[in-house]
Coordinates of C-alpha atoms in Angstrom, one line a residue:
M28 CA 90.2 3.1 40.3
A29 CA 91.3 3.2 44.0
R30 CA 95.0 3.0 44.7
R31 CA 96.2 -0.2 46.3
C32 CA 98.3 -0.2 49.3
R33 CA 101.7 -1.7 49.2
P34 CA 101.7 -5.2 50.7
V35 CA 103.5 -5.7 54.0
V36 CA 106.3 -8.3 54.0
N37 CA 105.5 -11.2 56.4
A38 CA 108.3 -11.1 58.8
V39 CA 107.7 -14.8 60.0
H40 CA 108.3 -16.1 56.5
T41 CA 111.1 -13.7 55.6
W42 CA 113.5 -14.1 58.6
R43 CA 114.0 -16.7 61.2
S44 CA 113.8 -15.4 64.8
H45 CA 117.6 -15.7 65.4
C46 CA 118.3 -13.5 62.4
D47 CA 115.9 -10.7 63.6
P48 CA 117.9 -7.4 63.4
L49 CA 116.2 -6.1 66.5
D50 CA 117.5 -9.1 68.5
R51 CA 121.0 -8.3 67.3
L52 CA 120.6 -4.6 68.2
T53 CA 119.3 -5.5 71.8
P54 CA 121.5 -8.4 72.7
F55 CA 121.1 -7.8 76.5
G56 CA 117.3 -8.0 76.5
W57 CA 115.0 -5.5 78.4
R58 CA 116.5 -5.6 81.9
G59 CA 120.0 -6.2 80.8
G60 CA 119.6 -3.3 78.4
L61 CA 118.5 -1.0 81.1
I62 CA 121.5 -2.0 83.2
V63 CA 123.9 -1.4 80.3
I64 CA 122.3 2.0 79.5
L65 CA 122.5 3.0 83.2
G66 CA 126.1 1.8 83.5
L67 CA 127.2 3.8 80.4
T68 CA 125.3 6.9 81.7
L69 CA 127.0 6.7 85.1
L70 CA 130.5 6.3 83.5
S71 CA 129.8 9.3 81.3
F72 CA 128.8 11.3 84.4
L73 CA 132.0 10.4 86.3
L74 CA 134.3 11.1 83.4
C75 CA 132.7 14.3 82.1
G76 CA 130.7 15.7 84.9
Y77 CA 131.2 15.1 88.6
F78 CA 134.9 16.0 88.8
I79 CA 134.8 19.1 86.6
V80 CA 135.8 22.4 88.4
Y81 CA 132.8 23.7 90.3
W82 CA 132.5 27.0 88.4
R83 CA 132.4 25.5 84.9
N84 CA 128.6 25.4 84.6
A85 CA 127.8 28.3 86.8
D86 CA 124.7 29.1 84.9
M87 CA 122.4 27.5 86.4
D88 CA 124.4 25.5 88.9
F89 CA 125.2 28.5 91.1
M90 CA 121.6 29.8 91.0
V91 CA 120.2 26.4 92.1
V92 CA 122.9 25.7 94.7
Y93 CA 122.6 29.2 96.1
N94 CA 118.9 29.0 96.7
A95 CA 119.2 25.5 98.2
L96 CA 121.9 26.8 100.6
A97 CA 119.8 29.9 101.5
L98 CA 116.7 27.8 102.2
N99 CA 118.6 25.4 104.5
D100 CA 119.9 28.4 106.3
G101 CA 116.2 29.4 107.1
G102 CA 116.3 32.3 104.6
K103 CA 114.3 33.0 101.5
R104 CA 115.2 31.9 98.0
A105 CA 116.3 34.6 95.6
F106 CA 114.3 35.4 92.4
F107 CA 114.6 32.8 89.7
D108 CA 113.0 33.4 86.2
H109 CA 112.1 29.7 85.6
P110 CA 111.1 29.5 88.5
A111 CA 112.7 26.0 89.1
D112 CA 110.8 25.2 92.2
L113 CA 111.2 21.4 92.2
T114 CA 114.8 21.6 91.2
I115 CA 115.7 23.9 94.0
L116 CA 113.6 22.0 96.7
S117 CA 115.1 18.7 95.6
V118 CA 118.6 20.0 95.9
E119 CA 117.7 21.6 99.3
A120 CA 116.4 18.2 100.6
W121 CA 119.4 16.4 99.2
F122 CA 121.8 18.7 100.9
R123 CA 120.0 18.3 104.2
L124 CA 120.0 14.5 103.9
L125 CA 123.7 14.4 103.1
H126 CA 124.4 16.7 106.1
Q127 CA 122.4 14.4 108.4
L128 CA 124.5 11.5 107.1
R129 CA 127.6 13.6 107.8
L130 CA 128.6 13.5 104.1
L131 CA 128.3 17.3 103.5
E132 CA 129.4 20.2 105.6
A133 CA 128.7 23.0 103.2
W134 CA 124.9 22.6 103.2
T135 CA 123.8 26.1 104.3
L136 CA 124.8 29.6 103.1
S137 CA 126.4 30.4 106.4
A138 CA 128.6 27.3 106.0
I139 CA 130.3 28.7 102.9
P140 CA 133.5 30.6 103.9
P141 CA 133.8 34.2 102.6
A142 CA 135.1 34.9 99.2
S143 CA 138.2 36.5 100.7
N144 CA 139.3 33.1 101.9
G145 CA 139.8 31.6 98.4
P146 CA 141.0 28.1 99.1
S147 CA 138.3 27.4 101.8
F148 CA 135.6 29.0 99.6
D149 CA 136.7 26.8 96.7
A150 CA 136.6 23.6 98.8
A151 CA 133.2 24.3 100.2
M152 CA 131.6 25.3 96.9
T153 CA 133.2 22.2 95.2
S154 CA 131.6 19.9 97.8
A155 CA 128.2 21.7 97.5
V156 CA 128.2 21.8 93.6
R157 CA 129.3 18.1 93.4
A158 CA 126.7 17.0 95.7
A159 CA 124.2 18.9 93.7
R160 CA 125.5 17.2 90.5
V161 CA 124.7 13.9 92.1
A162 CA 121.2 15.2 92.7
A163 CA 121.0 16.0 89.0
L164 CA 122.2 12.5 88.2
L165 CA 119.6 10.9 90.5
T166 CA 116.8 13.1 89.0
A167 CA 117.8 12.3 85.5
T168 CA 118.0 8.6 86.3
G169 CA 114.6 8.6 87.9
L170 CA 113.1 10.3 84.9
L171 CA 114.8 7.8 82.6
F172 CA 113.3 4.8 84.4
L173 CA 109.9 6.6 84.4
F174 CA 110.3 6.9 80.6
A175 CA 111.3 3.2 80.4
A176 CA 108.3 2.0 82.3
L177 CA 105.9 4.0 80.2
A178 CA 107.7 3.1 77.0
R179 CA 107.2 -0.5 77.9
R180 CA 103.4 0.1 78.1
I181 CA 103.2 2.0 74.9
G182 CA 105.4 -0.2 72.8
G183 CA 104.2 -3.7 72.0
D184 CA 107.7 -5.0 71.4
L185 CA 110.2 -4.8 74.3
R186 CA 113.1 -4.5 71.8
V187 CA 111.5 -1.4 70.3
A188 CA 111.0 0.0 73.8
T189 CA 114.7 -0.7 74.6
C190 CA 115.8 1.1 71.6
G191 CA 113.6 4.0 72.5
V192 CA 115.0 4.2 76.1
F193 CA 118.6 4.1 74.7
A194 CA 117.8 6.9 72.3
F195 CA 116.4 8.9 75.1
A196 CA 119.3 8.2 77.5
F197 CA 121.8 9.2 74.9
S198 CA 120.0 12.2 73.4
G199 CA 121.9 15.4 73.5
G200 CA 119.6 17.2 75.9
F201 CA 119.4 14.3 78.4
Q202 CA 123.1 13.8 78.5
M203 CA 123.7 17.5 79.1
H204 CA 121.1 17.6 82.0
L205 CA 122.6 14.5 83.5
R206 CA 125.6 16.6 84.9
I207 CA 124.3 20.1 85.4
L208 CA 121.6 21.7 87.4
R209 CA 119.0 22.9 84.9
S210 CA 115.3 23.4 85.3
E211 CA 114.4 21.9 81.9
M212 CA 115.0 18.3 82.9
I213 CA 112.2 18.0 85.4
A214 CA 109.8 20.1 83.3
A215 CA 110.3 18.1 80.2
G216 CA 110.5 14.8 82.0
F217 CA 107.2 15.3 83.7
C218 CA 105.4 16.6 80.6
I219 CA 106.6 13.7 78.5
A220 CA 105.5 11.3 81.2
A221 CA 102.1 13.0 81.1
L222 CA 102.0 12.5 77.3
M223 CA 102.8 8.9 77.6
L224 CA 100.3 8.3 80.4
L225 CA 97.6 9.9 78.2
I226 CA 98.6 7.7 75.3
V227 CA 98.2 4.6 77.5
A228 CA 94.8 6.0 78.6
A229 CA 93.8 6.7 75.1
R230 CA 94.6 3.2 73.7
R231 CA 92.6 1.2 76.2
A232 CA 89.7 2.2 78.4
T233 CA 89.5 1.4 82.1
I234 CA 87.4 2.4 85.0
Y235 CA 90.4 4.4 86.3
R236 CA 91.1 6.4 83.1
P237 CA 90.0 9.7 84.6
L238 CA 92.5 9.2 87.3
L239 CA 95.2 8.9 84.7
V240 CA 94.1 12.2 83.2
G241 CA 94.3 13.9 86.6
L242 CA 97.7 12.5 87.1
A243 CA 98.9 13.8 83.8
A244 CA 97.5 17.2 84.6
W245 CA 99.3 17.2 87.9
L246 CA 102.6 16.4 86.2
C247 CA 102.1 19.0 83.6
V248 CA 101.5 21.9 86.1
L249 CA 104.5 20.7 88.2
G250 CA 106.6 20.8 85.1
L251 CA 105.4 24.3 84.2
Q252 CA 106.3 25.4 87.7
N253 CA 109.9 24.3 87.0
K254 CA 110.2 25.8 83.5
V255 CA 107.7 28.0 81.9
Q256 CA 108.8 26.9 78.5
A257 CA 106.9 23.6 79.2
I258 CA 103.7 25.4 78.3
L259 CA 104.4 24.8 74.6
L260 CA 104.6 21.0 75.1
I261 CA 101.6 21.0 77.4
A262 CA 99.5 22.8 74.8
A263 CA 100.3 20.2 72.2
L264 CA 99.4 17.2 74.4
P265 CA 95.6 17.0 73.6
V266 CA 96.3 17.2 69.9
L267 CA 99.0 14.5 70.2
V268 CA 96.7 12.1 72.0
I269 CA 93.8 12.2 69.6
P270 CA 95.3 9.8 67.0
F271 CA 96.0 7.2 69.6
G272 CA 92.4 6.3 70.1
N273 CA 90.9 3.1 68.8
S274 CA 88.0 0.7 69.1
A275 CA 89.2 -0.2 72.6
S276 CA 89.0 3.4 73.6
A277 CA 85.3 3.4 74.1
S278 CA 84.1 3.7 77.7
V279 CA 83.9 0.5 79.8
G280 CA 80.5 -0.6 81.0
F281 CA 80.9 1.1 84.4
W282 CA 80.9 4.5 82.8
R283 CA 78.0 3.8 80.4
S284 CA 75.2 3.2 82.8
G285 CA 74.3 2.8 86.4
S286 CA 74.2 4.8 89.5
G287 CA 77.9 4.1 90.2
A288 CA 79.1 6.2 87.2
T289 CA 76.7 9.0 88.1
L290 CA 78.0 9.0 91.7
A291 CA 81.7 8.9 90.6
A292 CA 81.2 11.7 88.1
T293 CA 79.4 13.9 90.7
A294 CA 82.0 13.2 93.4
T295 CA 84.7 14.1 90.9
A296 CA 82.9 17.3 90.0
A297 CA 82.6 18.3 93.7
L298 CA 86.2 17.6 94.3
G299 CA 87.2 19.6 91.2
I300 CA 85.2 22.7 92.5
C301 CA 86.8 22.4 95.9
A302 CA 90.3 22.1 94.4
A303 CA 89.8 25.0 92.1
L304 CA 88.5 27.3 94.9
L305 CA 91.6 26.4 97.0
A306 CA 93.9 27.2 94.1
W307 CA 92.1 30.3 92.9
P308 CA 93.9 32.8 95.3
L309 CA 97.2 31.7 93.8
A310 CA 95.8 32.2 90.3
A311 CA 94.4 35.6 91.1
A312 CA 97.7 36.7 92.6
G313 CA 99.6 35.4 89.5
L314 CA 97.3 37.2 87.0
D315 CA 97.1 40.5 89.0
P316 CA 98.0 43.1 86.4
V317 CA 99.8 45.3 88.9
A318 CA 102.1 42.5 90.0
A319 CA 102.6 41.3 86.4
S320 CA 103.5 44.8 85.2
A321 CA 106.0 45.1 88.2
A322 CA 107.6 41.9 86.9
G323 CA 108.2 43.6 83.6
L324 CA 105.6 41.6 81.7
K325 CA 103.4 43.0 78.9
P326 CA 100.0 41.5 78.2
L327 CA 99.9 39.4 75.1
L328 CA 96.2 39.8 74.1
L329 CA 93.7 42.6 74.3
G330 CA 95.9 44.6 76.6
R331 CA 94.9 42.4 79.5
F332 CA 96.5 39.6 81.5
G333 CA 94.7 36.3 81.7
T334 CA 93.1 36.4 78.2
Y335 CA 94.9 33.6 76.4
Q336 CA 94.8 31.5 79.6
I337 CA 91.0 31.3 79.2
G338 CA 91.6 30.3 75.6
L339 CA 94.0 27.5 76.7
A340 CA 91.4 26.2 79.1
G341 CA 88.8 26.2 76.3
W342 CA 91.5 24.4 74.0
F343 CA 91.8 21.5 76.5
V344 CA 88.0 21.2 77.0
G345 CA 87.4 21.3 73.2
W346 CA 90.0 18.5 72.5
T347 CA 88.6 16.4 75.3
I348 CA 85.2 16.6 73.9
A349 CA 86.5 15.8 70.4
F350 CA 88.3 12.7 71.7
A351 CA 85.1 11.6 73.5
G352 CA 83.1 12.1 70.3
I353 CA 85.5 10.3 68.0
W354 CA 86.2 7.3 70.2
R355 CA 82.8 6.9 71.9
V356 CA 83.7 8.0 75.4
S357 CA 80.6 8.4 77.6
L358 CA 79.4 11.7 78.9
L359 CA 79.9 10.7 82.5
E360 CA 83.4 9.6 81.9
T361 CA 84.2 12.7 79.9
V362 CA 82.8 14.9 82.7
A363 CA 84.8 12.9 85.3
A364 CA 88.0 13.2 83.1
M365 CA 87.7 17.0 82.8
C366 CA 87.0 17.4 86.5
A367 CA 90.0 15.2 87.2
L368 CA 92.1 17.4 85.0
V369 CA 91.0 20.4 87.2
I370 CA 91.8 18.5 90.4
G371 CA 95.3 17.5 89.2
A372 CA 96.1 21.0 88.0
S373 CA 94.8 22.6 91.2
L374 CA 96.7 20.2 93.5
A375 CA 99.9 20.9 91.6
T376 CA 99.3 24.6 91.9
L377 CA 98.8 24.4 95.6
T378 CA 102.5 23.4 95.9
L379 CA 103.3 27.0 95.1
Y380 CA 102.5 27.7 98.8
I381 CA 105.6 25.8 99.9
Q382 CA 107.8 28.8 98.8
Y383 CA 105.2 31.5 98.3
D384 CA 106.5 34.3 96.1
V385 CA 104.3 36.7 94.1
T386 CA 106.8 37.1 91.3
A387 CA 107.1 33.3 90.9
L388 CA 103.3 33.2 90.7
V389 CA 103.3 35.8 88.0
V390 CA 105.9 33.8 86.0
V391 CA 103.9 30.6 86.3
F392 CA 100.5 32.0 85.3
N393 CA 101.9 34.2 82.5
P394 CA 104.4 31.8 80.8
I395 CA 104.2 33.1 77.3
E396 CA 104.7 36.7 78.3
K397 CA 107.7 35.6 80.3
M398 CA 109.2 33.7 77.4
L399 CA 108.7 36.5 75.0
M400 CA 110.9 38.8 77.2
Y401 CA 113.9 36.8 76.0
V402 CA 113.4 36.5 72.3
D403 CA 114.9 38.8 69.7
A404 CA 111.5 39.9 68.4
P405 CA 110.2 43.0 70.2
D406 CA 106.8 43.0 68.5
A407 CA 106.1 39.4 69.5
S408 CA 105.3 40.3 73.0
T409 CA 102.5 42.7 72.0
S410 CA 100.7 41.0 69.2
V411 CA 99.4 37.7 68.1
Q412 CA 100.9 38.3 64.6
G413 CA 104.3 38.8 66.2
A414 CA 104.0 35.6 68.3
A415 CA 102.9 33.6 65.2
G416 CA 105.9 35.0 63.4
L417 CA 108.2 33.2 65.8
I418 CA 107.0 29.9 64.4
L419 CA 107.0 30.9 60.8
T420 CA 110.5 32.3 60.8
G421 CA 111.8 29.6 63.0
V422 CA 110.7 26.6 61.0
L423 CA 113.3 27.1 58.3
G424 CA 116.0 27.2 61.1
V425 CA 114.7 23.9 62.6
L426 CA 114.6 22.1 59.2
K427 CA 118.2 23.3 58.6
R428 CA 119.2 21.8 61.9
Y429 CA 117.4 18.6 61.1
T430 CA 119.6 18.1 58.1
F431 CA 122.7 18.3 60.3
V432 CA 124.7 19.2 57.1
L433 CA 123.4 22.8 56.8
F434 CA 123.6 23.4 60.6
T435 CA 125.5 20.9 62.8
S436 CA 124.5 20.5 66.4
P437 CA 125.3 18.0 69.3
R438 CA 121.9 16.4 68.8
P439 CA 122.0 12.8 67.6
T440 CA 118.2 12.5 67.3
V441 CA 118.3 14.6 64.1
F442 CA 119.4 11.3 62.3
L443 CA 116.3 9.7 63.5
T444 CA 114.2 12.2 61.6
W445 CA 116.0 11.0 58.4
L446 CA 114.2 7.7 58.9
I447 CA 111.0 9.0 60.5
F448 CA 109.9 11.2 57.6
P449 CA 110.3 8.4 55.0
G450 CA 108.7 6.0 57.5
I451 CA 105.6 8.2 57.8
I452 CA 105.3 8.1 54.0
L453 CA 105.8 4.3 53.9
A454 CA 103.1 3.8 56.7
W455 CA 100.7 5.9 54.7
R456 CA 101.3 4.0 51.5
Q457 CA 100.7 0.7 53.4
C458 CA 97.3 2.1 54.5
K459 CA 98.4 2.3 58.1
H460 CA 97.1 5.8 58.1
Q461 CA 96.6 6.1 61.9
V462 CA 100.2 5.2 62.6
A463 CA 101.3 7.7 60.0
V464 CA 99.3 10.4 61.6
Q465 CA 100.5 9.6 65.1
A466 CA 104.0 10.0 64.0
A467 CA 103.4 13.0 61.9
F468 CA 101.7 14.8 64.8
M469 CA 104.7 14.1 67.0
M470 CA 107.1 15.5 64.5
L471 CA 104.9 18.6 63.7
A472 CA 104.7 19.3 67.5
A473 CA 108.6 18.9 67.8
I474 CA 109.2 21.3 64.8
A475 CA 106.7 23.9 66.2
I476 CA 108.3 23.8 69.7
D477 CA 111.9 23.9 68.3
A478 CA 110.8 26.8 66.0
I479 CA 110.1 28.9 69.1
G480 CA 113.4 27.8 70.6
V481 CA 115.3 29.0 67.5
R482 CA 114.7 32.5 68.7
R483 CA 117.0 31.8 71.5
G484 CA 119.5 29.8 69.5
L485 CA 117.7 26.4 70.1
K486 CA 120.3 25.7 72.8
L487 CA 121.2 22.1 73.7
E488 CA 119.4 22.4 77.0
Y489 CA 116.1 22.8 75.1
F490 CA 116.4 19.6 73.2
V491 CA 115.0 17.6 76.1
F492 CA 111.6 19.0 75.4
T493 CA 111.4 17.7 71.8
D494 CA 113.9 14.8 71.5
P495 CA 111.3 12.5 73.3
L496 CA 108.6 13.4 70.7
I497 CA 111.0 12.4 67.9
I498 CA 111.9 9.2 69.7
L499 CA 108.3 8.3 70.4
A500 CA 107.5 8.9 66.7
G501 CA 110.2 6.5 65.8
M502 CA 109.0 3.9 68.2
V503 CA 105.4 4.1 66.9
L504 CA 106.6 3.6 63.4
L505 CA 109.1 0.8 64.3
N506 CA 106.4 -1.0 66.2
E507 CA 104.0 -1.2 63.3
L508 CA 106.2 -1.4 60.2
A509 CA 107.1 -5.1 60.2
D510 CA 108.9 -5.1 56.8
M511 CA 111.0 -2.2 58.0
R512 CA 112.1 -4.1 61.2
V513 CA 113.3 -7.1 59.2
S514 CA 114.9 -5.3 56.3
R515 CA 118.5 -6.3 55.6
W516 CA 119.4 -2.6 56.2
T517 CA 117.8 -2.5 59.7
F518 CA 120.9 -3.8 61.6
P519 CA 123.6 -1.7 59.9
I520 CA 121.4 1.5 60.2
G521 CA 120.5 0.7 63.8
A522 CA 124.2 0.0 64.7
A523 CA 125.1 3.3 63.0
L524 CA 122.5 5.2 65.0
I525 CA 123.7 3.7 68.2
G526 CA 127.3 4.7 67.4
L527 CA 126.1 8.3 66.4
H528 CA 124.0 8.6 69.6
V529 CA 126.9 7.6 71.9
G530 CA 129.5 9.7 70.0
I531 CA 127.6 12.9 69.4
S532 CA 125.9 13.0 72.8
Q533 CA 129.3 13.0 74.5
A534 CA 130.7 15.8 72.3
E535 CA 129.4 18.6 74.4
P536 CA 130.1 17.0 77.8
L537 CA 133.7 16.2 76.6
K538 CA 134.1 19.8 75.3
M539 CA 133.1 21.2 78.8
A540 CA 135.4 18.8 80.5
L541 CA 138.4 19.8 78.4
K542 CA 137.7 23.5 78.4
R543 CA 140.6 25.5 79.8
S544 CA 139.2 29.0 80.2
G545 CA 138.6 30.6 83.6
P546 CA 135.4 31.1 85.6
E547 CA 132.3 31.9 83.7
S548 CA 131.3 35.6 83.4
I549 CA 128.5 35.6 85.9
C550 CA 129.4 38.6 88.0
E551 CA 126.8 40.9 86.3
W552 CA 123.8 38.8 87.4
R553 CA 125.1 37.8 90.8
P554 CA 123.5 40.7 92.7
T555 CA 120.1 39.6 91.4
Y556 CA 120.3 35.8 91.6
M557 CA 122.9 35.4 94.5
P558 CA 122.7 38.6 96.5
E559 CA 124.3 37.2 99.7
L560 CA 127.1 35.2 98.1
S561 CA 130.3 36.8 96.9
L562 CA 132.6 35.2 94.4
P563 CA 136.4 35.5 94.6
W564 CA 136.9 36.3 90.9
C565 CA 134.1 39.0 91.1
A566 CA 135.6 40.6 94.1
L567 CA 138.8 41.1 92.3
R568 CA 137.2 43.1 89.5

């Protein structure tokens, strides 16, 4: 006898609208909620960010500021492992704008007084670092509004979207990146935006869907250029998108027949070939074995560079075909989407010409080899088994962190997992299998990516890559589980989560603001990352 699904409580007959817990949790509405979130975020930035002494977050503040100052002075940027292209260029442009508005004098390297003149050096660096922190605030705010706009498209209920935006804004990773110059914020923000765009495209077919695929590819490659760790999230995207298809995902009439579809697919293919040819010299330089070896990288597979990159390309093609087959996407639209993906990725790659550097190319085109240079598993950089071992040995560490009891961390989203895992089971028992799979895939991806990060201590800065996945999983479940939304426990649990997010997300910023130790120990890496900038406390050693 087939098992019956649990009946879903009818929210309309159970609660009156004015008693809805979600209304009580989002009393300011959508726009008002965004204003409140932004106001609290700005307050946190001012109290525990902007006014902190300039050398408190030297890693990576100094690296980014130095490169921006050097570029504005007409020089070349120093080597940066990440390589943080967009972060550096945005700070460079911000410094130039502030100087033109006569708000910043220390906007070039030559404008920084020598380290021997301590007070003048401190004043100049303070103004430069504080200006850069404002750039970090603006970047994070822009990405927050991008997340909000896409969350509104994904979530059917604006109250659920508001809760998701709040959870993202007060996640540990976002709050940390709000006030320091790190490359992860742009990388993760762009890749999460790409995922949300793909979810929107997967749920409802339009004539412009290949354009959304191309835009997502463009965002992903730009994110990868800012932080190579983004490759883990990028590789997970096609798998995460598959469960979001439905009956409305089938191609619209334009892509099913007619000369217009054939012409559009042919034109997209031609543009894809042209874009790939333009980007190929960059790829060839990045995959050059001599340059890669000079950068200290070791090939991951078969003793050759570029092997797994071909596999990744096949991975994306395979999952694209799988989506088309499952959700009845026409051949012409599938071809156009794959070509749009090539166009978007190639156009983003061409931005590497802005600050051409062979070492940076090597880092971008060999992201996994670069990542494995910094893990505590020497065999992982030379074998597939070693690389796979990173996940297997890291999963336990991730699950311990998700308990919060066995391993505490300044990450309030771990408390969402306490509800998401039971929510997945509840959705499955209610025969909402697709919703359960959507949330489960999000959580599995978050666990896998975090498992790799465990090898580097799963630092707070890395949470920004996986916190959004956990939040999206919660939004998906909350949108569909009506009885969970109107339960008498929804409001007290929701209120507790709001309090935990605000409190725990501010723990690390407050800790940094109250820290009383001297300048960070950065003298050992200054010659590599800031060769033309001396520091007063390093000169005294």
